[in-house]
Coordinates of C-alpha atoms in Angstrom, one line a residue:
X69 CA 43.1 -145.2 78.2
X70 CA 46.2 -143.0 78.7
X71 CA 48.4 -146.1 79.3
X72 CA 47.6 -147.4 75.8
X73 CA 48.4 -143.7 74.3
X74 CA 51.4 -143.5 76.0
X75 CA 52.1 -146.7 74.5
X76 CA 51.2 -145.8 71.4
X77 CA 53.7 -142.5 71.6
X78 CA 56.6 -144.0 72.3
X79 CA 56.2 -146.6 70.2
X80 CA 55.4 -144.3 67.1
X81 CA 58.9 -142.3 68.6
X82 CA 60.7 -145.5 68.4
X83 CA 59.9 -146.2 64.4
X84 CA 60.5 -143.2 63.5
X85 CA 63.7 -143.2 61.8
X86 CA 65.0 -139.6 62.4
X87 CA 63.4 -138.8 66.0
X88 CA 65.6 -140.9 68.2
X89 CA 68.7 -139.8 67.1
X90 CA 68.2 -136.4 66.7
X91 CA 67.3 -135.9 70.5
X92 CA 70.4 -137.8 71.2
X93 CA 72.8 -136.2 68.3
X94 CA 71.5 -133.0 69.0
X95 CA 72.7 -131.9 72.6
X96 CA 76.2 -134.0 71.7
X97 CA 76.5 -131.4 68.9
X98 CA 75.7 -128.3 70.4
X99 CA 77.1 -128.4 73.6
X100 CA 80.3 -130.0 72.4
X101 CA 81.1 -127.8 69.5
X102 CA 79.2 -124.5 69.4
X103 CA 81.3 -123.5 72.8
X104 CA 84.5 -124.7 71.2
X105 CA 83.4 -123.2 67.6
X106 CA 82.7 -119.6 68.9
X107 CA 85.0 -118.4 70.7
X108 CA 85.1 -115.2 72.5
X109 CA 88.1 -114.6 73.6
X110 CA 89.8 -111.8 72.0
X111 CA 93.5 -112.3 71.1
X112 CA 95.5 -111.8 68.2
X113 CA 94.3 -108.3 67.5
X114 CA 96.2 -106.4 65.0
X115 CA 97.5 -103.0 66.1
X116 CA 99.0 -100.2 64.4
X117 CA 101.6 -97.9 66.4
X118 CA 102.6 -94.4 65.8
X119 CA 105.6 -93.7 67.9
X120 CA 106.3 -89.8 67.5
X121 CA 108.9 -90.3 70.2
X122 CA 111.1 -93.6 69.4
X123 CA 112.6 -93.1 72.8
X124 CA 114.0 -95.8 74.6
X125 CA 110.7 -96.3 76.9
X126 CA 108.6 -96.2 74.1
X127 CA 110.4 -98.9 72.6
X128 CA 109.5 -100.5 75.7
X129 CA 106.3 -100.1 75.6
X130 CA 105.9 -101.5 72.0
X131 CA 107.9 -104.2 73.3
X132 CA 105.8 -104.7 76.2
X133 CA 102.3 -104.6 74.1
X134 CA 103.3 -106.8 71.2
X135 CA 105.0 -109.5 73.6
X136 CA 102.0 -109.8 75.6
X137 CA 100.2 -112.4 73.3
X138 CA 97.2 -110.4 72.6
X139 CA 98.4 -107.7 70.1
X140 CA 100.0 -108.3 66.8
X141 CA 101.9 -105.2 65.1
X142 CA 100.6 -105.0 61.9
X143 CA 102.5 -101.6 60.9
X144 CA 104.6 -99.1 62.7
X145 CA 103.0 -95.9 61.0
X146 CA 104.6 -92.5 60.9
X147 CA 101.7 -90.3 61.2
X148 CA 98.1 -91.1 62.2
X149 CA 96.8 -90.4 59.0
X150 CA 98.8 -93.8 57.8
X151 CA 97.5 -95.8 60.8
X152 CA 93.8 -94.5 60.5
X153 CA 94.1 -96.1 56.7
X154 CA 95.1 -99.1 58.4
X155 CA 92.3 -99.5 60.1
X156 CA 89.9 -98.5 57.3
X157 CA 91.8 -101.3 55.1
X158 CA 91.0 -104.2 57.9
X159 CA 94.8 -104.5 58.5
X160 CA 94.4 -103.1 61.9
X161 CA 92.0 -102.9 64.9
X162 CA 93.6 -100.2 67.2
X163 CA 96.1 -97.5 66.9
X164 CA 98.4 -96.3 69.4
X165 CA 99.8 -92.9 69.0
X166 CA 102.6 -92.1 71.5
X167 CA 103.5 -88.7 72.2
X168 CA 106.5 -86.9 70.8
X169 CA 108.5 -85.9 74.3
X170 CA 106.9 -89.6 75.9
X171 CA 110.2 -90.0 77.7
X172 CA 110.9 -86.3 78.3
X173 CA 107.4 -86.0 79.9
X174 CA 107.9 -89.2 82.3
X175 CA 111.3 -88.7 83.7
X176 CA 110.6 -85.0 84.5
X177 CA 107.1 -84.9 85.1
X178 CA 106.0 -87.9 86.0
X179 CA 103.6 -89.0 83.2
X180 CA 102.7 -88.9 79.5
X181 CA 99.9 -89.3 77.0
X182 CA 99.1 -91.5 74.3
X183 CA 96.0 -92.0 72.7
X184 CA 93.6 -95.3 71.8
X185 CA 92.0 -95.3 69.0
X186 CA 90.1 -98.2 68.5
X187 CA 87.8 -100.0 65.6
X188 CA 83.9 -99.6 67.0
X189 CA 82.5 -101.7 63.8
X190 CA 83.2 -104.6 65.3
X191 CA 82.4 -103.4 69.4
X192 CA 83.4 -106.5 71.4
X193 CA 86.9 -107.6 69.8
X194 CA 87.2 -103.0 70.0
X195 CA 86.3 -102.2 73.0
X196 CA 88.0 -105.0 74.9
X197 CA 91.2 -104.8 72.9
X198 CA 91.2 -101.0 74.0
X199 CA 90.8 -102.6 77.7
X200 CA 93.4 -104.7 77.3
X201 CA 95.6 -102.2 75.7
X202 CA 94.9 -99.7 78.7
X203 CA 95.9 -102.4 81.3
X204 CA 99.4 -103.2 79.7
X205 CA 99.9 -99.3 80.0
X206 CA 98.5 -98.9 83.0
X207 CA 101.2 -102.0 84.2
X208 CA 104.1 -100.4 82.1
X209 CA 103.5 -97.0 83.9
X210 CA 103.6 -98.6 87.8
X211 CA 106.8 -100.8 86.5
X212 CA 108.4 -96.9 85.4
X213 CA 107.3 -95.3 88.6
X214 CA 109.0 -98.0 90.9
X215 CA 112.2 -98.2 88.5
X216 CA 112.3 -93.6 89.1
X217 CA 111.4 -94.2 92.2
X218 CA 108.4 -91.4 91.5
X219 CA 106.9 -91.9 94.9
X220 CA 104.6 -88.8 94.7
X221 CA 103.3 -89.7 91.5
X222 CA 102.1 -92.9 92.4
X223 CA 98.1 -93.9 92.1
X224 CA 96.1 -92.7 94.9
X225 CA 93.9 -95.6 94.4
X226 CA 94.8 -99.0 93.5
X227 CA 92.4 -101.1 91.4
X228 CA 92.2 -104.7 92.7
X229 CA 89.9 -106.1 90.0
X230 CA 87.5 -109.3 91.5
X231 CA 85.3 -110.9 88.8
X232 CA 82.8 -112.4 90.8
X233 CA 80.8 -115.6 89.7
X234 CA 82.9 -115.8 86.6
X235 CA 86.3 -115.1 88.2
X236 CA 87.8 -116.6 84.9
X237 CA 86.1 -114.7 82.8
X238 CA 85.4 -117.8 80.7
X239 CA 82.9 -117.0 77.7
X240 CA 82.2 -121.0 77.9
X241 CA 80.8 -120.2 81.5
X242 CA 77.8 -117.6 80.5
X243 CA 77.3 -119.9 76.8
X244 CA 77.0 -122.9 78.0
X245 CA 73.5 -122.5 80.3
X246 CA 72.3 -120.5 77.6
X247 CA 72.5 -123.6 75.0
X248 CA 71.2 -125.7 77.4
X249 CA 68.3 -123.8 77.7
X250 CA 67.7 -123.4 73.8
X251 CA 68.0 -127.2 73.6
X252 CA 65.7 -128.2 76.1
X253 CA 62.8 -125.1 74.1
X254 CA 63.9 -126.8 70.7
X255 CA 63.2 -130.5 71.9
X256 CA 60.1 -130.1 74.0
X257 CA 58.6 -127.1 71.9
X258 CA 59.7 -128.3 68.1
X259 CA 58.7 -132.3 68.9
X260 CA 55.3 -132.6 69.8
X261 CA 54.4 -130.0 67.5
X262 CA 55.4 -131.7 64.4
X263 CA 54.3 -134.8 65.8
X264 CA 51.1 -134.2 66.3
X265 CA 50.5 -132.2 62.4
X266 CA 52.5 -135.3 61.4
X267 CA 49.4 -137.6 62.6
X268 CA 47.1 -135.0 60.5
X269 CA 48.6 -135.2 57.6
X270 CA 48.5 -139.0 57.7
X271 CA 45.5 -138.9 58.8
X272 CA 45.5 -141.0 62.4
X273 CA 44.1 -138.0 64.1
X274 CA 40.7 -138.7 62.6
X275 CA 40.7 -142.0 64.1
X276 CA 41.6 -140.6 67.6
X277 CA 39.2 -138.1 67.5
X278 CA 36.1 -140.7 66.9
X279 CA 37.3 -142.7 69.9
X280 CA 35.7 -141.9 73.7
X281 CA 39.0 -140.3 74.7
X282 CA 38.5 -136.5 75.8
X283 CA 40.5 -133.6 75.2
X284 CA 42.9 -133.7 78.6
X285 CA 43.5 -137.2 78.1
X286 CA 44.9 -136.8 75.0
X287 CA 46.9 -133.5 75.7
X288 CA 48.7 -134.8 78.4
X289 CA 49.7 -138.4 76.7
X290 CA 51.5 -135.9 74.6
X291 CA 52.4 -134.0 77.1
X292 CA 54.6 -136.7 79.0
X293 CA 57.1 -138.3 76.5
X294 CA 58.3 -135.1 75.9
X295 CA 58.8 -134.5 79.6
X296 CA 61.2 -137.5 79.7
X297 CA 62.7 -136.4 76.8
X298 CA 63.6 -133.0 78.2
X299 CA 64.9 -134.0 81.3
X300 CA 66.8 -136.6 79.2
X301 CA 68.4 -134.4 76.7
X302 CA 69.1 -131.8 80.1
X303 CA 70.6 -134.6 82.0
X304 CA 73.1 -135.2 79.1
X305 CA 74.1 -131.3 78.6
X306 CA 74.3 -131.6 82.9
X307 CA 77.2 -134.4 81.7
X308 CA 78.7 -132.6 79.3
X309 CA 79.2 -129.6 81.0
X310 CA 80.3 -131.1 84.0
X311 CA 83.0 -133.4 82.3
X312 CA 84.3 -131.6 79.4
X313 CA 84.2 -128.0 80.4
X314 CA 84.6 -128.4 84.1
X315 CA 81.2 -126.7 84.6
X316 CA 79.6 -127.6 88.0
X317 CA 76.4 -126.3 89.4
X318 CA 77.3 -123.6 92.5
X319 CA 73.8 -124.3 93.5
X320 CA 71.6 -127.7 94.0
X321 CA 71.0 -129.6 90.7
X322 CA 67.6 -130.5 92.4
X323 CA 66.8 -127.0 91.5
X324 CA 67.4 -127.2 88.3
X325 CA 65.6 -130.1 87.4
X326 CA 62.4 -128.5 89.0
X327 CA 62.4 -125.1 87.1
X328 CA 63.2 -128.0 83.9
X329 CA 60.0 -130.2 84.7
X330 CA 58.2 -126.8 85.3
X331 CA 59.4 -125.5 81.8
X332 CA 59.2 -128.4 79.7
X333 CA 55.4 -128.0 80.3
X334 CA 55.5 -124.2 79.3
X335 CA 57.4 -125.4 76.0
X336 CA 55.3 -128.5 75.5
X337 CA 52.2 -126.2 75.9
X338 CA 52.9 -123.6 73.5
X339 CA 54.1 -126.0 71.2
X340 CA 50.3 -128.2 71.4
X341 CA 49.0 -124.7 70.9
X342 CA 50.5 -124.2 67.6
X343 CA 50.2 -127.7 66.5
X344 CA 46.4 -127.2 67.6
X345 CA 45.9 -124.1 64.8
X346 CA 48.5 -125.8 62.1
X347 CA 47.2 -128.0 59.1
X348 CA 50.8 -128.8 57.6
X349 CA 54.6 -128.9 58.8
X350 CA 55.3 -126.1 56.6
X351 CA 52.6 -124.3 58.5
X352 CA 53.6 -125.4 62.0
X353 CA 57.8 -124.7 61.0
X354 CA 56.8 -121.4 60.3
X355 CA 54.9 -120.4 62.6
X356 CA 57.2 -122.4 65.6
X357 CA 60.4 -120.5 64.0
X358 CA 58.4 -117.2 64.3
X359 CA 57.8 -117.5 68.3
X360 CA 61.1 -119.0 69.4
X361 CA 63.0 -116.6 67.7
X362 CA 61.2 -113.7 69.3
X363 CA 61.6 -116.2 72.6
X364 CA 65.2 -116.4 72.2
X365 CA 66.1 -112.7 71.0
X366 CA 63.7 -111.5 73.7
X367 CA 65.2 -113.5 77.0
X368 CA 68.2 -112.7 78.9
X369 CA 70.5 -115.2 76.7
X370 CA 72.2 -113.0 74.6
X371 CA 71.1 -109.5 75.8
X372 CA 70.0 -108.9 79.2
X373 CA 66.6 -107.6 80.0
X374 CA 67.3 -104.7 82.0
X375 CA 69.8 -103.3 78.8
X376 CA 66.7 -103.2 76.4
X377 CA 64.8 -100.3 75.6
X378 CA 61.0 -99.6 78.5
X379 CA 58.8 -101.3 76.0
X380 CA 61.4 -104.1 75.4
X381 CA 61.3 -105.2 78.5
X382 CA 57.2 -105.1 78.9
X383 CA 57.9 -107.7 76.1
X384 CA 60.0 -110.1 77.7
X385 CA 57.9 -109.9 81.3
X386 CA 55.8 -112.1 79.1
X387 CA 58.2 -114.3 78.5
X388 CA 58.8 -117.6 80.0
X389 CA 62.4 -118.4 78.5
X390 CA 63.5 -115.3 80.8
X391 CA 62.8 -116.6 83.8
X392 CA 64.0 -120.1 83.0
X393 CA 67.3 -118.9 81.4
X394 CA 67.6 -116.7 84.7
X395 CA 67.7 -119.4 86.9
X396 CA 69.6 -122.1 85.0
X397 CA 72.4 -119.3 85.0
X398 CA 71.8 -117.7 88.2
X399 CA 71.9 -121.8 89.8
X400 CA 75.1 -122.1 88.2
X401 CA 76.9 -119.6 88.3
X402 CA 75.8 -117.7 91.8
X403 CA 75.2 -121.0 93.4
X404 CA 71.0 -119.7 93.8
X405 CA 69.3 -122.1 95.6
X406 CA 65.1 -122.9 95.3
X407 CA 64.6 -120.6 97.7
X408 CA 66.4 -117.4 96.0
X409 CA 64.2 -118.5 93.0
X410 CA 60.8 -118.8 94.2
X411 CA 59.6 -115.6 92.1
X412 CA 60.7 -117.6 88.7
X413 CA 58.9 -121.0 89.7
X414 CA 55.8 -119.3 90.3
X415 CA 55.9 -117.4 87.1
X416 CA 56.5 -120.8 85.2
X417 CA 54.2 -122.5 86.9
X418 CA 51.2 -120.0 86.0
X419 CA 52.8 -120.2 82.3
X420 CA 52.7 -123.7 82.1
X421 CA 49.0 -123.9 83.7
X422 CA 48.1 -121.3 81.4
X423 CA 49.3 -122.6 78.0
X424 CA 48.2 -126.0 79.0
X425 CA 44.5 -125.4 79.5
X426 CA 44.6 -123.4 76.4
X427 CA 46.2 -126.4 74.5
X428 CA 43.6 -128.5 75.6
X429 CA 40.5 -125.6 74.8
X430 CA 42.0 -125.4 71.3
X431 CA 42.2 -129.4 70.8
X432 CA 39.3 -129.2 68.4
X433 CA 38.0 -132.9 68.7
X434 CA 35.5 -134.0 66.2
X435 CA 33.0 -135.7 68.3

């Protein structure tokens, strides 16, 4: 009986006009042009310098900043006060205010002050143009020191900064496992659920549920094309990562397609739940949009778990995309193997044997 339901899947996934191509066009478009489309990397930022000394080394140091190729001068204020309206106008992201005796201070003392101020509304492209600002002084001041020959003022500690795991500090690197794992809950979650109220509202249900085939049966023939189309639609992200971006696992792909077999039957489940409870796409829509955003806002994609507030994190300890998204990142980027990720599996594994058995309990068959 399950051969001729899984026959009767497919081929109802093969008609279907829209179905097909969306599992295919969707991974192409999100992993090609999302990473491309939203781009992290901060650059161009517009700064406005107040130079109270127009010395020869702060000339140098404007020189320095604004030939570096991440600062653009966007006014060279007289006071603060003009800068700070600057920034309130949009014009400009950071303000530099040099000290009046800046020269004066270095040659016969040995250093100076000037003072970042930077624009918090928008944090990332602020606080990491600050950083960047900071390190173009920071390599200004050592090139001063060895051209006065300041020995005594040199650093008593030299920073050697090593970025491990992301040594590039690529944004594509952290986004692109996180995409991979929203397509694979998309597909597997979104697909049977609207299959399934799709066969309500038409109405073949009813002549499923008058035929000798029990509740398991049924679940897990819908259970199983969306398992090949999971591992399908992660093999081709596996592709593109690997080819386009020069994204390679550090771990074994093995391991990732287990925690993705183990997953796609989490998904799958909680999808066959909703659909189980839903009398209408609009319905199940609603409903599916309701849990995966909480899903996706509440898993260590875009903010990590152990940044979010004690009863935050209680949250997302129920939450399966955590410990998926966990190791899909952790396999590529720290090179985890299965056995540094035994913890996760198990957790799936009770989630997928969980929301299965309750998929199948809420099947209401008409007997």
């Amino acid at each position: 009986m399950l051969k001729y339901l899984l026959e009767k899947e497919f081929k109802q996934f093969i008609r279907n006009p829209v179905m097909p191509r969306m599992v295919l066009i969707m991974p192409l478009v999100m992993m090609i042009v999302f990473p491309l489309a939203t781009n992290r990397q901060v650059q161009d930022i517009t700064i406005s310098i107040v130079d109270n000394d127009k010395s020869q080394y702060s000339m140098e140091l404007v020189n320095k900043i604004t030939s570096s190729g991440y600062f653009i001068l966007a006014d060279y204020s007289s006071n603060y006060s003009t800068a700070l309206k600057s920034v309130e106008k949009g014009d400009a992201y950071i303000i530099l205010e040099i000290e009046k005796d800046f020269e004066k201070n270095i040659v016969k003392e040995g250093s100076a002050n000037v003072i970042i101020s930077a624009n918090a509304v928008d944090m990332f492209k602020g606080s990491i143009g600050a950083s960047y600002l900071s390190n173009i002084i920071y390599g200004y001041t050592l090139e001063l020191q060895e051209k006065l020959a300041l020995i005594n003022s040199a650093p008593a500690i030299n920073i050697i900064p090593l970025n491990e795991f992301n040594q590039t500090l690529n944004y594509k690197n952290f986004m692109i496992p996180a995409i991979m794992v929203m397509l694979v809950t998309m597909i597997t979650c979104f697909l049977p659920t609207l299959n399934i109220v799709s066969e309500k509202e038409k109405g073949t249900m009813e002549q499923i549920n008058v035929t000798p085939v029990n509740k398991f049966i049924f679940i897990l023939s819908k259970l199983i094309p969306y398992l090949i189309m999971g591992i399908v639609v992660f093999t081709i992200c596996i592709i593109i990562a690997k080819f386009l971006y020069n994204l390679d696992t550090k771990g074994g792909i093995i391991s990732l397609y287990i925690f993705t077999f183990v997953y796609v039957f989490v998904s799958s489940g909680l999808g066959l739940i909703i659909s189980n409870y839903s009398y209408s796409m609009q319905q199940a829509m609603f409903v599916m949009f309701f849990f995966v955003m909480i899903l996706f806002f509440m898993s260590n994609l875009f903010t990590p778990a152990a940044y979010m507030p004690e009863w935050a994190q209680w949250i997302a300890a129920f939450n399966p995309l955590k410990y998926y998204g966990h190791a899909v990142r952790s396999i590529y980027l720290k090179g985890a193997v299965f056995s540094d990720m035994y913890r996760e599996l198990i957790i799936l594994g009770i989630f997928a044997v969980v929301l299965n058995t309750l998929a199948v309990i809420s099947y209401k068959k008409n007997e």
